[in-house]
mmCIF file of C-alpha atoms in Angstrom:
data_model
loop_
_atom_site.group_PDB
_atom_site.id
_atom_site.type_symbol
_atom_site.label_atom_id
_atom_site.label_comp_id
_atom_site.label_asym_id
_atom_site.label_seq_id
_atom_site.Cartn_x
_atom_site.Cartn_y
_atom_site.Cartn_z
ATOM 1 C CA GLN A 1 0.000 0.000 0.000
ATOM 2 C CA VAL A 2 1.355 3.390 -1.006
ATOM 3 C CA GLN A 3 1.760 5.805 1.859
ATOM 4 C CA LEU A 4 3.038 9.356 1.963
ATOM 5 C CA VAL A 5 3.359 10.867 5.430
ATOM 6 C CA GLU A 6 4.058 14.555 5.878
ATOM 7 C CA SER A 7 5.424 16.176 9.030
ATOM 8 C CA GLY A 8 6.970 19.436 10.166
ATOM 9 C CA GLY A 9 4.118 21.860 9.734
ATOM 10 C CA GLY A 10 3.170 24.397 12.356
ATOM 11 C CA SER A 11 2.862 28.074 13.139
ATOM 12 C CA VAL A 12 5.633 30.546 12.453
ATOM 13 C CA GLN A 13 6.023 34.301 12.265
ATOM 14 C CA ALA A 14 6.669 36.084 9.021
ATOM 15 C CA GLY A 15 10.315 35.931 8.082
ATOM 16 C CA GLY A 16 10.822 32.657 9.924
ATOM 17 C CA SER A 17 11.602 29.152 8.736
ATOM 18 C CA LEU A 18 10.075 25.697 8.692
ATOM 19 C CA ARG A 19 11.197 22.328 7.388
ATOM 20 C CA LEU A 20 8.668 19.872 6.052
ATOM 21 C CA SER A 21 9.335 16.167 5.560
ATOM 22 C CA CYS A 22 7.540 13.539 3.517
ATOM 23 C CA ALA A 23 8.279 9.862 4.024
ATOM 24 C CA ALA A 24 7.176 7.529 1.242
ATOM 25 C CA SER A 25 6.568 3.821 1.466
ATOM 26 C CA TYR A 26 7.842 3.317 -2.076
ATOM 27 C CA SER A 27 10.692 4.568 -4.243
ATOM 28 C CA PHE A 28 9.023 6.958 -6.692
ATOM 29 C CA TYR A 29 10.646 8.713 -9.629
ATOM 30 C CA CYS A 30 9.196 12.122 -8.747
ATOM 31 C CA MET A 31 8.049 13.587 -5.462
ATOM 32 C CA GLY A 32 6.677 17.056 -4.954
ATOM 33 C CA TRP A 33 5.194 19.576 -2.582
ATOM 34 C CA PHE A 34 1.873 21.273 -3.178
ATOM 35 C CA ARG A 35 -0.269 23.627 -1.138
ATOM 36 C CA GLN A 36 -3.850 24.713 -0.879
ATOM 37 C CA ALA A 37 -5.090 27.784 0.926
ATOM 38 C CA PRO A 38 -8.745 28.176 1.941
ATOM 39 C CA GLY A 39 -10.866 29.112 -1.059
ATOM 40 C CA LYS A 40 -8.012 28.592 -3.508
ATOM 41 C CA GLU A 41 -6.996 25.840 -5.886
ATOM 42 C CA ARG A 42 -4.201 23.465 -5.073
ATOM 43 C CA GLU A 43 -0.925 24.719 -6.513
ATOM 44 C CA GLY A 44 2.508 23.264 -7.054
ATOM 45 C CA VAL A 45 5.376 24.447 -4.878
ATOM 46 C CA ALA A 46 8.370 22.293 -5.800
ATOM 47 C CA ALA A 47 9.171 18.884 -7.221
ATOM 48 C CA ALA A 48 12.297 16.742 -7.399
ATOM 49 C CA GLY A 49 13.045 13.805 -9.663
ATOM 50 C CA ARG A 50 15.271 10.837 -8.978
ATOM 51 C CA ASP A 51 17.532 12.008 -11.819
ATOM 52 C CA GLY A 52 18.120 15.313 -10.054
ATOM 53 C CA ARG A 53 15.746 17.552 -11.971
ATOM 54 C CA ILE A 54 14.020 20.134 -9.781
ATOM 55 C CA ASN A 55 11.175 22.553 -10.447
ATOM 56 C CA TYR A 56 9.955 25.444 -8.319
ATOM 57 C CA ALA A 57 6.966 27.716 -8.443
ATOM 58 C CA GLU A 58 7.993 31.293 -9.165
ATOM 59 C CA SER A 59 6.447 32.440 -5.893
ATOM 60 C CA VAL A 60 8.887 30.383 -3.805
ATOM 61 C CA LYS A 61 12.099 30.582 -5.827
ATOM 62 C CA GLY A 62 14.956 31.847 -3.690
ATOM 63 C CA ARG A 63 13.044 31.181 -0.460
ATOM 64 C CA PHE A 64 12.185 27.479 -0.486
ATOM 65 C CA THR A 65 14.548 24.588 -1.151
ATOM 66 C CA VAL A 66 13.452 21.052 -1.979
ATOM 67 C CA SER A 67 15.774 18.152 -1.295
ATOM 68 C CA GLN A 68 15.550 14.398 -1.142
ATOM 69 C CA ASP A 69 17.101 11.479 0.661
ATOM 70 C CA ARG A 70 16.443 8.684 -1.773
ATOM 71 C CA ALA A 71 17.892 6.052 0.511
ATOM 72 C CA LYS A 72 15.092 6.898 2.934
ATOM 73 C CA ASN A 73 12.451 7.654 0.265
ATOM 74 C CA THR A 74 12.049 11.025 1.954
ATOM 75 C CA LEU A 75 11.453 14.471 0.486
ATOM 76 C CA TYR A 76 12.099 17.710 2.342
ATOM 77 C CA LEU A 77 11.033 21.302 1.904
ATOM 78 C CA GLU A 78 13.113 23.958 3.610
ATOM 79 C CA MET A 79 10.994 27.089 3.866
ATOM 80 C CA ASN A 80 12.832 30.329 4.611
ATOM 81 C CA GLY A 81 11.598 33.891 4.656
ATOM 82 C CA VAL A 82 7.973 32.795 4.900
ATOM 83 C CA ASN A 83 5.164 35.313 4.635
ATOM 84 C CA PRO A 84 1.416 35.141 5.384
ATOM 85 C CA GLU A 85 0.724 34.262 1.731
ATOM 86 C CA ASP A 86 2.506 30.951 2.372
ATOM 87 C CA THR A 87 -0.213 29.914 4.815
ATOM 88 C CA ALA A 88 -1.830 26.751 3.484
ATOM 89 C CA MET A 89 -2.193 23.022 3.874
ATOM 90 C CA TYR A 90 0.936 21.521 2.375
ATOM 91 C CA TYR A 91 0.706 18.170 0.647
ATOM 92 C CA CYS A 92 3.304 15.721 -0.538
ATOM 93 C CA ALA A 93 2.633 13.847 -3.765
ATOM 94 C CA ALA A 94 4.437 11.221 -5.806
ATOM 95 C CA ASP A 95 4.531 9.862 -9.330
ATOM 96 C CA SER A 96 6.313 6.770 -10.618
ATOM 97 C CA ALA A 97 6.330 7.754 -14.318
ATOM 98 C CA TRP A 98 9.954 8.137 -15.352
ATOM 99 C CA GLY A 99 10.944 11.478 -16.874
ATOM 100 C CA ARG A 100 7.925 13.447 -15.725
ATOM 101 C CA CYS A 101 8.403 15.763 -12.780
ATOM 102 C CA SER A 102 6.482 18.987 -13.082
ATOM 103 C CA ILE A 103 4.607 20.927 -10.419
ATOM 104 C CA ASP A 104 1.242 20.288 -12.010
ATOM 105 C CA PRO A 105 -0.869 18.620 -9.309
ATOM 106 C CA ALA A 106 -3.079 16.958 -11.924
ATOM 107 C CA VAL A 107 -0.389 14.457 -12.943
ATOM 108 C CA PHE A 108 0.383 13.117 -9.487
ATOM 109 C CA PRO A 109 -1.558 9.967 -8.560
ATOM 110 C CA TYR A 110 -0.415 9.521 -4.964
ATOM 111 C CA TRP A 111 -1.020 12.022 -2.172
ATOM 112 C CA GLY A 112 -0.392 12.420 1.527
ATOM 113 C CA GLN A 113 -2.863 13.754 4.066
ATOM 114 C CA GLY A 114 -1.203 17.135 4.384
ATOM 115 C CA THR A 115 0.392 19.254 7.091
ATOM 116 C CA GLN A 116 -0.776 22.747 8.005
ATOM 117 C CA VAL A 117 1.548 25.740 7.779
ATOM 118 C CA THR A 118 0.367 29.003 9.294
ATOM 119 C CA VAL A 119 2.388 32.196 8.978
ATOM 120 C CA SER A 120 1.457 35.161 11.132
ATOM 121 C CA SER A 121 2.402 38.740 10.388
#
């Protein structure tokens, strides 16, 4: 059974940092982070492929860093310089299709339950 388990969410003040983790029960080609704020559509944040390719949303470039420990099937998201607009439920997702690793949530078949990130001003 495929499982993706996120952790590391919480409350932080603007300008602060958080580190999210996602542990997968399977070795996927691509794993990514997505977020959904109340009343908004789910959007891609960052994704990393087993071959090293990485994609970021423009809104987080230079502030967030995605990394992976493939030996542990774990994906991380280092969030620095957060602002209230980063407040959302953050989800981890995975895809086993080789060569495809975008930040389009529609192509990811496997999802975690999410972890809440709240940034106060």
